[in-house]
Amino acid sequence: AQTVTQSQPEMSVQEAETVTLSCTYDTSESDYYLFWYKQPPSRQMILVIRQEAYKQQNATENRFSVNFQKAAKSFSLKISDSQLGDAAMYFCAYRSAYAGGTSYGKLTFGQGTILTVHP
Amino acid sequence: EAQVTQNPRYLITVTGKKLTVTCSQNMNHEYMSWYRQDPGLGLRQIYYSMNVEVTDKGDVPEGYKVSRKEKRNFPLILESPSPNQTSLYFCASSLTPFPRYEQYFGPGTRLTVT
């Protein structure tokens, strides 16, 4: 079974600064996707960024980028030029691409990191 | 508008009183899933469905039932709720289980069992 670990329960950053959220995962599979979701106080789950394991290039979406280290099973999220609206709970998640597995389709989530942005 | 809807958004009930949380999607998605969110544990899958009449247990299925009689609907049933089922519940759907297809989440249902 796959596991996802977020070791930082809380992080804080000054507005306009850069912050990195950490995530590690464990899997024996070679084909999978990794995701970062944002959950603001409204509780809505919002997809921030995704990374396909077979792609060596790190994904980027505007101010959000990832550092994907497949061998180390690490998947961190960097938020540049932090804004007040970035304050939220962030979840790292794993999803298998192996159709024969019992976890096919399931998102496996980490524990979450609460990000506070100070003005 | 493409969306996943859940009802109710908030529910307070008492131990043992059967309840159903509805979930509906308008995107013709095959794959649907229920998750519960608890502090320090993230979200965990309760049940999932690959298509109509095809459902299976996720990681924490005890105390829950589901059905998938129509493609768009995937209700979560708590036959005899207990306080340990107090949680935030999310329904989600994607076109297929393949991870290239984004999983869309409903707005969540906050359930309190006293």
PDB file of C-alpha atoms in Angstrom:
ATOM      1  CA  ALA A   1       0.000   0.000   0.000  1.00  0.00           C
ATOM      2  CA  GLN A   2       1.095   3.511  -0.681  1.00  0.00           C
ATOM      3  CA  THR A   3       1.623   6.095   2.032  1.00  0.00           C
ATOM      4  CA  VAL A   4       2.049   9.856   1.896  1.00  0.00           C
ATOM      5  CA  THR A   5       3.665  11.847   4.703  1.00  0.00           C
ATOM      6  CA  GLN A   6       3.630  15.579   5.320  1.00  0.00           C
ATOM      7  CA  SER A   7       5.902  16.250   8.267  1.00  0.00           C
ATOM      8  CA  GLN A   8       5.088  19.942   8.663  1.00  0.00           C
ATOM      9  CA  PRO A   9       1.728  20.385  10.421  1.00  0.00           C
ATOM     10  CA  GLU A  10       2.029  24.171  10.131  1.00  0.00           C
ATOM     11  CA  MET A  11       4.092  26.650   8.132  1.00  0.00           C
ATOM     12  CA  SER A  12       4.081  30.405   7.905  1.00  0.00           C
ATOM     13  CA  VAL A  13       5.379  32.921   5.385  1.00  0.00           C
ATOM     14  CA  GLN A  14       5.467  36.653   4.919  1.00  0.00           C
ATOM     15  CA  GLU A  15       3.476  38.084   2.066  1.00  0.00           C
ATOM     16  CA  ALA A  16       5.587  38.255  -1.161  1.00  0.00           C
ATOM     17  CA  GLU A  17       8.099  35.738   0.201  1.00  0.00           C
ATOM     18  CA  THR A  18       8.669  32.131  -0.883  1.00  0.00           C
ATOM     19  CA  VAL A  19       7.703  29.036   1.078  1.00  0.00           C
ATOM     20  CA  THR A  20       8.269  25.341   0.470  1.00  0.00           C
ATOM     21  CA  LEU A  21       5.963  22.598   1.745  1.00  0.00           C
ATOM     22  CA  SER A  22       7.404  19.113   2.075  1.00  0.00           C
ATOM     23  CA  CYS A  23       5.939  15.757   1.129  1.00  0.00           C
ATOM     24  CA  THR A  24       7.380  12.269   0.992  1.00  0.00           C
ATOM     25  CA  TYR A  25       5.689   9.131  -0.192  1.00  0.00           C
ATOM     26  CA  ASP A  26       6.272   5.423  -0.278  1.00  0.00           C
ATOM     27  CA  THR A  27       5.315   3.122  -3.132  1.00  0.00           C
ATOM     28  CA  SER A  28       6.627   0.097  -4.988  1.00  0.00           C
ATOM     29  CA  GLU A  29       4.962   1.249  -8.213  1.00  0.00           C
ATOM     30  CA  SER A  30       6.750   3.035 -11.019  1.00  0.00           C
ATOM     31  CA  ASP A  31       3.805   4.695 -12.732  1.00  0.00           C
ATOM     32  CA  TYR A  32       1.784   7.167 -10.727  1.00  0.00           C
ATOM     33  CA  TYR A  33       0.753  10.789 -10.387  1.00  0.00           C
ATOM     34  CA  LEU A  34       1.337  13.180  -7.516  1.00  0.00           C
ATOM     35  CA  PHE A  35      -0.838  16.145  -6.627  1.00  0.00           C
ATOM     36  CA  TRP A  36      -1.028  19.148  -4.371  1.00  0.00           C
ATOM     37  CA  TYR A  37      -4.488  20.251  -3.270  1.00  0.00           C
ATOM     38  CA  LYS A  38      -5.417  23.469  -1.520  1.00  0.00           C
ATOM     39  CA  GLN A  39      -8.249  23.586   1.011  1.00  0.00           C
ATOM     40  CA  PRO A  40      -9.186  27.152   2.017  1.00  0.00           C
ATOM     41  CA  PRO A  41     -11.552  27.894   4.918  1.00  0.00           C
ATOM     42  CA  SER A  42     -14.475  27.247   2.553  1.00  0.00           C
ATOM     43  CA  ARG A  43     -13.375  23.564   2.719  1.00  0.00           C
ATOM     44  CA  GLN A  44     -13.455  23.208  -1.073  1.00  0.00           C
ATOM     45  CA  MET A  45     -10.689  20.940  -2.420  1.00  0.00           C
ATOM     46  CA  ILE A  46      -8.824  22.776  -5.188  1.00  0.00           C
ATOM     47  CA  LEU A  47      -6.228  21.111  -7.384  1.00  0.00           C
ATOM     48  CA  VAL A  48      -3.077  23.232  -7.397  1.00  0.00           C
ATOM     49  CA  ILE A  49      -0.612  21.214  -9.427  1.00  0.00           C
ATOM     50  CA  ARG A  50       0.047  17.683 -10.650  1.00  0.00           C
ATOM     51  CA  GLN A  51       3.150  15.707 -11.612  1.00  0.00           C
ATOM     52  CA  GLU A  52       3.332  12.537 -13.647  1.00  0.00           C
ATOM     53  CA  ALA A  53       6.047  10.224 -12.341  1.00  0.00           C
ATOM     54  CA  TYR A  54       7.423   9.499 -15.816  1.00  0.00           C
ATOM     55  CA  LYS A  55       7.997  13.155 -16.572  1.00  0.00           C
ATOM     56  CA  GLN A  56      11.399  14.335 -15.402  1.00  0.00           C
ATOM     57  CA  GLN A  57      10.548  17.998 -15.781  1.00  0.00           C
ATOM     58  CA  ASN A  58       9.107  19.568 -12.660  1.00  0.00           C
ATOM     59  CA  ALA A  59       5.558  20.884 -13.049  1.00  0.00           C
ATOM     60  CA  THR A  60       4.888  24.613 -12.793  1.00  0.00           C
ATOM     61  CA  GLU A  61       1.616  26.533 -12.547  1.00  0.00           C
ATOM     62  CA  ASN A  62       2.152  30.284 -12.292  1.00  0.00           C
ATOM     63  CA  ARG A  63       3.545  30.931  -8.776  1.00  0.00           C
ATOM     64  CA  PHE A  64       3.398  27.247  -7.825  1.00  0.00           C
ATOM     65  CA  SER A  65       6.113  24.774  -8.704  1.00  0.00           C
ATOM     66  CA  VAL A  66       7.214  21.382  -7.478  1.00  0.00           C
ATOM     67  CA  ASN A  67      10.529  19.698  -6.811  1.00  0.00           C
ATOM     68  CA  PHE A  68       9.961  16.071  -7.745  1.00  0.00           C
ATOM     69  CA  GLN A  69      12.719  13.687  -6.700  1.00  0.00           C
ATOM     70  CA  LYS A  70      11.568  10.242  -7.797  1.00  0.00           C
ATOM     71  CA  ALA A  71      14.466   8.258  -6.370  1.00  0.00           C
ATOM     72  CA  ALA A  72      14.124   9.968  -3.017  1.00  0.00           C
ATOM     73  CA  LYS A  73      10.313   9.763  -3.192  1.00  0.00           C
ATOM     74  CA  SER A  74      10.010  13.414  -2.408  1.00  0.00           C
ATOM     75  CA  PHE A  75       7.529  15.914  -3.818  1.00  0.00           C
ATOM     76  CA  SER A  76       7.733  19.427  -2.385  1.00  0.00           C
ATOM     77  CA  LEU A  77       5.614  22.441  -3.319  1.00  0.00           C
ATOM     78  CA  LYS A  78       7.157  25.883  -3.693  1.00  0.00           C
ATOM     79  CA  ILE A  79       4.932  28.930  -3.542  1.00  0.00           C
ATOM     80  CA  SER A  80       6.605  32.080  -4.814  1.00  0.00           C
ATOM     81  CA  ASP A  81       5.466  35.639  -4.132  1.00  0.00           C
ATOM     82  CA  SER A  82       3.057  34.407  -1.469  1.00  0.00           C
ATOM     83  CA  GLN A  83      -0.305  36.137  -1.289  1.00  0.00           C
ATOM     84  CA  LEU A  84      -2.866  36.395   1.498  1.00  0.00           C
ATOM     85  CA  GLY A  85      -5.181  34.210  -0.577  1.00  0.00           C
ATOM     86  CA  ASP A  86      -2.656  31.366  -0.426  1.00  0.00           C
ATOM     87  CA  ALA A  87      -3.472  30.825   3.245  1.00  0.00           C
ATOM     88  CA  ALA A  88      -5.056  27.381   3.458  1.00  0.00           C
ATOM     89  CA  MET A  89      -4.517  23.742   4.325  1.00  0.00           C
ATOM     90  CA  TYR A  90      -2.388  22.027   1.659  1.00  0.00           C
ATOM     91  CA  PHE A  91      -2.562  18.313   0.971  1.00  0.00           C
ATOM     92  CA  CYS A  92      -0.113  16.183  -0.933  1.00  0.00           C
ATOM     93  CA  ALA A  93      -1.707  13.170  -2.660  1.00  0.00           C
ATOM     94  CA  TYR A  94      -0.751  10.083  -4.658  1.00  0.00           C
ATOM     95  CA  ARG A  95      -2.752   8.288  -7.314  1.00  0.00           C
ATOM     96  CA  SER A  96      -1.705   5.025  -8.943  1.00  0.00           C
ATOM     97  CA  ALA A  97      -1.641   4.624 -12.715  1.00  0.00           C
ATOM     98  CA  TYR A  98      -1.557   0.839 -12.413  1.00  0.00           C
ATOM     99  CA  ALA A  99      -4.955  -0.420 -13.586  1.00  0.00           C
ATOM    100  CA  GLY A 100      -4.537  -3.851 -12.013  1.00  0.00           C
ATOM    101  CA  GLY A 101      -4.041  -2.619  -8.479  1.00  0.00           C
ATOM    102  CA  THR A 102      -6.658  -2.515  -5.739  1.00  0.00           C
ATOM    103  CA  SER A 103      -5.928   1.163  -5.153  1.00  0.00           C
ATOM    104  CA  TYR A 104      -6.482   2.175  -8.774  1.00  0.00           C
ATOM    105  CA  GLY A 105      -8.398   5.443  -8.832  1.00  0.00           C
ATOM    106  CA  LYS A 106      -7.938   6.204  -5.144  1.00  0.00           C
ATOM    107  CA  LEU A 107      -6.230   9.358  -3.962  1.00  0.00           C
ATOM    108  CA  THR A 108      -3.967   8.677  -0.984  1.00  0.00           C
ATOM    109  CA  PHE A 109      -3.516  11.865   1.021  1.00  0.00           C
ATOM    110  CA  GLY A 110      -0.959  13.154   3.458  1.00  0.00           C
ATOM    111  CA  GLN A 111      -1.928  14.646   6.801  1.00  0.00           C
ATOM    112  CA  GLY A 112      -1.983  18.211   5.528  1.00  0.00           C
ATOM    113  CA  THR A 113       0.014  21.392   6.207  1.00  0.00           C
ATOM    114  CA  ILE A 114      -1.670  24.571   7.393  1.00  0.00           C
ATOM    115  CA  LEU A 115      -0.093  27.574   5.682  1.00  0.00           C
ATOM    116  CA  THR A 116      -0.419  30.998   7.283  1.00  0.00           C
ATOM    117  CA  VAL A 117       0.482  34.100   5.283  1.00  0.00           C
ATOM    118  CA  HIS A 118       1.443  37.199   7.275  1.00  0.00           C
ATOM    119  CA  PRO A 119       0.852  40.642   5.748  1.00  0.00           C
TER     120      PRO A 119
ATOM    121  CA  GLU B   1     -21.598  24.270 -14.948  1.00  0.00           C
ATOM    122  CA  ALA B   2     -19.677  21.043 -14.366  1.00  0.00           C
ATOM    123  CA  GLN B   3     -19.893  20.178 -10.712  1.00  0.00           C
ATOM    124  CA  VAL B   4     -20.288  17.653  -7.925  1.00  0.00           C
ATOM    125  CA  THR B   5     -23.057  18.440  -5.467  1.00  0.00           C
ATOM    126  CA  GLN B   6     -23.584  17.061  -1.998  1.00  0.00           C
ATOM    127  CA  ASN B   7     -26.508  17.377   0.378  1.00  0.00           C
ATOM    128  CA  PRO B   8     -26.842  18.252   3.133  1.00  0.00           C
ATOM    129  CA  ARG B   9     -23.841  20.523   3.743  1.00  0.00           C
ATOM    130  CA  TYR B  10     -24.265  20.302   7.499  1.00  0.00           C
ATOM    131  CA  LEU B  11     -25.963  17.632   9.566  1.00  0.00           C
ATOM    132  CA  ILE B  12     -26.267  17.053  13.293  1.00  0.00           C
ATOM    133  CA  THR B  13     -27.847  13.764  14.274  1.00  0.00           C
ATOM    134  CA  VAL B  14     -28.057  11.295  17.129  1.00  0.00           C
ATOM    135  CA  THR B  15     -26.517   7.880  17.509  1.00  0.00           C
ATOM    136  CA  GLY B  16     -28.406   5.171  15.646  1.00  0.00           C
ATOM    137  CA  LYS B  17     -30.584   7.353  13.435  1.00  0.00           C
ATOM    138  CA  LYS B  18     -30.124   6.274   9.832  1.00  0.00           C
ATOM    139  CA  LEU B  19     -29.041   8.977   7.420  1.00  0.00           C
ATOM    140  CA  THR B  20     -28.104   9.395   3.769  1.00  0.00           C
ATOM    141  CA  VAL B  21     -25.744  11.934   2.254  1.00  0.00           C
ATOM    142  CA  THR B  22     -26.462  12.434  -1.418  1.00  0.00           C
ATOM    143  CA  CYS B  23     -23.867  13.017  -4.118  1.00  0.00           C
ATOM    144  CA  SER B  24     -24.539  13.880  -7.737  1.00  0.00           C
ATOM    145  CA  GLN B  25     -22.290  14.800 -10.674  1.00  0.00           C
ATOM    146  CA  ASN B  26     -23.288  16.223 -14.054  1.00  0.00           C
ATOM    147  CA  MET B  27     -20.134  15.313 -15.993  1.00  0.00           C
ATOM    148  CA  ASN B  28     -21.005  11.727 -17.009  1.00  0.00           C
ATOM    149  CA  HIS B  29     -18.102  10.457 -14.922  1.00  0.00           C
ATOM    150  CA  GLU B  30     -17.603   6.722 -14.476  1.00  0.00           C
ATOM    151  CA  TYR B  31     -15.529   6.816 -11.285  1.00  0.00           C
ATOM    152  CA  MET B  32     -16.976   8.128  -8.032  1.00  0.00           C
ATOM    153  CA  SER B  33     -15.641   7.985  -4.511  1.00  0.00           C
ATOM    154  CA  TRP B  34     -16.355   8.975  -0.924  1.00  0.00           C
ATOM    155  CA  TYR B  35     -13.692  10.288   1.465  1.00  0.00           C
ATOM    156  CA  ARG B  36     -13.738  11.357   5.077  1.00  0.00           C
ATOM    157  CA  GLN B  37     -11.421  14.030   6.455  1.00  0.00           C
ATOM    158  CA  ASP B  38     -10.229  13.948  10.053  1.00  0.00           C
ATOM    159  CA  PRO B  39      -7.621  16.162  11.765  1.00  0.00           C
ATOM    160  CA  GLY B  40      -4.122  14.754  11.495  1.00  0.00           C
ATOM    161  CA  LEU B  41      -5.246  11.978   9.156  1.00  0.00           C
ATOM    162  CA  GLY B  42      -5.917  13.795   5.916  1.00  0.00           C
ATOM    163  CA  LEU B  43      -8.611  12.350   3.668  1.00  0.00           C
ATOM    164  CA  ARG B  44      -9.263   8.623   3.565  1.00  0.00           C
ATOM    165  CA  GLN B  45     -11.331   6.726   1.033  1.00  0.00           C
ATOM    166  CA  ILE B  46     -14.503   5.070   2.333  1.00  0.00           C
ATOM    167  CA  TYR B  47     -16.016   3.498  -0.793  1.00  0.00           C
ATOM    168  CA  TYR B  48     -15.638   3.861  -4.512  1.00  0.00           C
ATOM    169  CA  SER B  49     -17.508   2.960  -7.676  1.00  0.00           C
ATOM    170  CA  MET B  50     -16.041   2.172 -11.070  1.00  0.00           C
ATOM    171  CA  ASN B  51     -19.422   2.450 -12.803  1.00  0.00           C
ATOM    172  CA  VAL B  52     -23.129   1.740 -12.363  1.00  0.00           C
ATOM    173  CA  GLU B  53     -23.716  -1.229 -10.037  1.00  0.00           C
ATOM    174  CA  VAL B  54     -19.944  -1.607  -9.452  1.00  0.00           C
ATOM    175  CA  THR B  55     -18.882  -0.565  -5.962  1.00  0.00           C
ATOM    176  CA  ASP B  56     -16.122  -1.624  -3.598  1.00  0.00           C
ATOM    177  CA  LYS B  57     -14.648  -0.849  -0.206  1.00  0.00           C
ATOM    178  CA  GLY B  58     -11.953   1.727   0.322  1.00  0.00           C
ATOM    179  CA  ASP B  59      -9.723   2.030   3.362  1.00  0.00           C
ATOM    180  CA  VAL B  60     -12.338   2.824   6.024  1.00  0.00           C
ATOM    181  CA  PRO B  61     -15.656   1.235   4.987  1.00  0.00           C
ATOM    182  CA  GLU B  62     -16.917   0.061   8.395  1.00  0.00           C
ATOM    183  CA  GLY B  63     -20.318   1.541   9.263  1.00  0.00           C
ATOM    184  CA  TYR B  64     -21.040   2.816   5.745  1.00  0.00           C
ATOM    185  CA  LYS B  65     -22.956   1.629   2.703  1.00  0.00           C
ATOM    186  CA  VAL B  66     -23.186   2.966  -0.818  1.00  0.00           C
ATOM    187  CA  SER B  67     -25.162   2.300  -3.970  1.00  0.00           C
ATOM    188  CA  ARG B  68     -24.737   3.265  -7.616  1.00  0.00           C
ATOM    189  CA  LYS B  69     -28.019   2.722  -9.433  1.00  0.00           C
ATOM    190  CA  GLU B  70     -27.540   5.649 -11.780  1.00  0.00           C
ATOM    191  CA  LYS B  71     -24.310   6.963 -13.228  1.00  0.00           C
ATOM    192  CA  ARG B  72     -24.731  10.457 -11.802  1.00  0.00           C
ATOM    193  CA  ASN B  73     -25.640   9.545  -8.212  1.00  0.00           C
ATOM    194  CA  PHE B  74     -23.585   7.911  -5.468  1.00  0.00           C
ATOM    195  CA  PRO B  75     -25.251   8.216  -2.048  1.00  0.00           C
ATOM    196  CA  LEU B  76     -23.478   7.422   1.212  1.00  0.00           C
ATOM    197  CA  ILE B  77     -25.616   5.641   3.788  1.00  0.00           C
ATOM    198  CA  LEU B  78     -24.967   5.432   7.502  1.00  0.00           C
ATOM    199  CA  GLU B  79     -27.363   2.759   8.795  1.00  0.00           C
ATOM    200  CA  SER B  80     -26.605   3.342  12.480  1.00  0.00           C
ATOM    201  CA  PRO B  81     -24.341   6.353  12.933  1.00  0.00           C
ATOM    202  CA  SER B  82     -21.975   6.488  15.873  1.00  0.00           C
ATOM    203  CA  PRO B  83     -19.966   9.395  17.326  1.00  0.00           C
ATOM    204  CA  ASN B  84     -16.756   8.118  15.693  1.00  0.00           C
ATOM    205  CA  GLN B  85     -18.354   8.880  12.329  1.00  0.00           C
ATOM    206  CA  THR B  86     -18.355  12.589  13.154  1.00  0.00           C
ATOM    207  CA  SER B  87     -16.262  13.949  10.318  1.00  0.00           C
ATOM    208  CA  LEU B  88     -16.104  16.019   7.145  1.00  0.00           C
ATOM    209  CA  TYR B  89     -17.208  13.990   4.135  1.00  0.00           C
ATOM    210  CA  PHE B  90     -16.334  14.561   0.489  1.00  0.00           C
ATOM    211  CA  CYS B  91     -17.741  12.998  -2.624  1.00  0.00           C
ATOM    212  CA  ALA B  92     -15.491  13.040  -5.687  1.00  0.00           C
ATOM    213  CA  SER B  93     -15.719  11.965  -9.306  1.00  0.00           C
ATOM    214  CA  SER B  94     -13.492  11.593 -12.347  1.00  0.00           C
ATOM    215  CA  LEU B  95     -14.059  10.499 -15.914  1.00  0.00           C
ATOM    216  CA  THR B  96     -12.178   7.255 -15.303  1.00  0.00           C
ATOM    217  CA  PRO B  97      -9.910   5.944 -12.506  1.00  0.00           C
ATOM    218  CA  PHE B  98      -6.823   6.799 -14.571  1.00  0.00           C
ATOM    219  CA  PRO B  99      -4.994   9.621 -12.742  1.00  0.00           C
ATOM    220  CA  ARG B 100      -4.605  11.790 -15.830  1.00  0.00           C
ATOM    221  CA  TYR B 101      -8.275  12.655 -15.363  1.00  0.00           C
ATOM    222  CA  GLU B 102      -8.808  15.151 -12.593  1.00  0.00           C
ATOM    223  CA  GLN B 103     -10.850  14.078  -9.611  1.00  0.00           C
ATOM    224  CA  TYR B 104     -13.502  16.729  -8.875  1.00  0.00           C
ATOM    225  CA  PHE B 105     -14.661  17.186  -5.315  1.00  0.00           C
ATOM    226  CA  GLY B 106     -18.003  18.178  -3.905  1.00  0.00           C
ATOM    227  CA  PRO B 107     -18.257  21.008  -1.343  1.00  0.00           C
ATOM    228  CA  GLY B 108     -18.179  18.663   1.661  1.00  0.00           C
ATOM    229  CA  THR B 109     -20.694  17.601   4.300  1.00  0.00           C
ATOM    230  CA  ARG B 110     -19.975  18.314   7.951  1.00  0.00           C
ATOM    231  CA  LEU B 111     -21.557  15.518  10.005  1.00  0.00           C
ATOM    232  CA  THR B 112     -21.836  15.532  13.783  1.00  0.00           C
ATOM    233  CA  VAL B 113     -23.164  12.462  15.592  1.00  0.00           C
ATOM    234  CA  THR B 114     -24.066  12.974  19.258  1.00  0.00           C
TER     235      THR B 114
END
